[in-house]
Amino acid sequence: MTETWLVTGGAGYIGAHVVRSLQAAGAEAVVIDDLSTGDLRRVEVPFVQADIADCELVADTLRRHRITGVVHLAADKQVEESMREPLTYYRRNVVNLMQLLTAMAQCEVDKLVFSSSAAVYGMVDSAQVREDHPTRPINPYGETKLVGEWLIRDQARATGLRYAALRYFNVAGTAAPELGDLGRTNLVPMVFDALARGEQPVIFGGQHPTPDGTCVRDFIHVQDLADAHVAAIAALDEPGAGHVFNVGCGRGYSVREVIEMVAEVSGRGITPRVGAARPGDPAMVVADTTHINATLGWRARHDLREMVNSAWRAQPRQLSAVRT
Ligand code: UFG
């Protein structure tokens, strides 16, 4: 029988890619999204517009569509916003997860893939970070993701829920132009925005303890990330499954290298300006991907050029107009 997965936040940039990966793997998907940041134009499967705080409606959706399991992405994800509005983040990322787990328990839906984040680590003191590195988040966003992992683990112990928590590193690129990232809060879209305004991008800090002085991150193509969800789902067939995985490439690129890649791909001359360091930015966060490689047989297939190239090509028309 075909499996049907409920994707919360499936109208979002990452969620829409997850839906497509599920379909490519032969599963069906149903999306629930409150459209606070999602876009209905990305959704081509049965859709329920709702906040997952609405436990009864979620339970009704689980029953009506005979849902096999849930991929839970609906959450707020801006670090700076979380510092200003911690209550919002705890409500939407933690309380709403409690509501979802309640509905799942009521309906005996016992498989969950959870969207976690490298933000659970905070400041990292090793070249590559393993899943057993101490978790010391430095902002409410990272804290809510870590609390989410704990909640799920405890519920799994109590009820036999099977789960995989995926700690996303820095997501970029797109599998199709219509699925592109509409958010403007991460490095690659912010560089594009600066170019669209006819300005030079700003590097946040040039004196970090890294080879070129700019921060180093592990960039992962959203298509690879989406495929990691499907690989994680396969591991949930095993009774008692409870996993935490880093999802990255295992290779770091500096902010300056990423901007150089944008210059190459776009054919634009770019001379970034080095500004002040952004408070709270760790110098270097790169995944150790041994665990996910060995356990799921998953590894990233796309490189930084493909991420930047696909994102560049998905840019809206107004940006094309200023391309030279
Ligand atoms: N940066 C610049 N200039 C810009 C934008 C970003 O120099 O205009 C730098 C940042 O200082 C940072 C790097 O580019 O060093 C990446 O910044 P992002 O904002 O794209 O991503 P972060 O690494 O800060 O955060 C991302 C996600 C978070 C997640 C975190 C986990 O946005 O949700 O990864 O590591 F928590």
Coordinates of N, CA and C in Angstrom, one line a residue, residues 5 62 67-70 103-105 107-113 156 159-164 236-241:
W5 N 2.5 10.7 3.6 CA 3.2 11.5 4.7 C 2.6 12.9 4.8
L62 N -4.9 13.7 10.0 CA -4.2 12.4 10.1 C -5.1 11.3 9.8
I67 N -2.7 8.9 7.4 CA -1.3 9.3 7.4 C -0.4 8.2 8.0
T68 N 0.7 7.9 7.3 CA 1.7 7.0 7.8 C 2.6 7.6 8.8
G69 N 3.0 8.8 8.5 CA 4.0 9.5 9.4 C 4.0 11.0 9.1
V70 N 4.7 11.7 9.9 CA 4.8 13.2 9.7 C 6.2 13.7 9.5
A103 N -1.7 15.1 18.9 CA -2.6 14.6 17.8 C -2.0 13.3 17.3
M104 N -0.7 13.2 17.1 CA -0.2 11.9 16.6 C -0.4 10.8 17.5
A105 N -0.3 11.0 18.8 CA -0.5 10.0 19.8 C -2.0 9.5 19.8
C107 N -4.0 9.6 17.3 CA -4.3 8.9 16.1 C -3.4 7.7 15.8
E108 N -2.5 7.4 16.8 CA -1.6 6.3 16.7 C -0.7 6.4 15.4
V109 N -0.3 7.6 15.1 CA 0.7 7.8 14.0 C 2.0 7.8 14.7
D110 N 2.9 6.9 14.4 CA 4.1 6.6 15.2 C 5.4 6.8 14.5
K111 N 5.4 7.6 13.4 CA 6.7 7.9 12.7 C 6.8 9.4 12.5
L112 N 8.0 10.0 12.8 CA 8.2 11.4 12.7 C 9.6 11.7 12.3
V113 N 9.7 12.6 11.3 CA 11.0 13.2 10.9 C 10.9 14.6 11.3
A156 N 9.1 9.4 22.5 CA 9.4 8.1 21.9 C 9.6 7.1 23.0
T159 N 6.1 6.2 24.3 CA 5.0 5.7 23.5 C 5.5 4.7 22.4
G160 N 6.8 4.7 22.1 CA 7.3 3.8 21.0 C 7.3 4.6 19.7
L161 N 7.1 5.9 19.8 CA 7.2 6.8 18.6 C 8.6 6.5 17.9
R162 N 8.6 6.4 16.6 CA 9.9 6.2 15.9 C 10.3 7.6 15.3
Y163 N 11.5 8.0 15.4 CA 11.8 9.3 14.9 C 13.2 9.5 14.4
A164 N 13.4 10.5 13.5 CA 14.7 10.9 13.1 C 14.7 12.5 13.2
L236 N 13.0 4.4 9.6 CA 11.9 4.3 10.6 C 11.1 3.0 10.6
D237 N 11.4 2.1 9.7 CA 10.7 0.8 9.6 C 11.1 0.0 10.8
E238 N 12.3 0.3 11.3 CA 12.9 -0.5 12.4 C 12.2 -0.1 13.7
P239 N 11.7 -1.1 14.5 CA 11.0 -0.8 15.8 C 12.1 -0.1 16.7
G240 N 11.6 0.9 17.4 CA 12.5 1.6 18.4 C 13.5 2.6 17.8
A241 N 13.3 2.8 16.5 CA 14.2 3.8 15.8 C 14.2 5.1 16.4

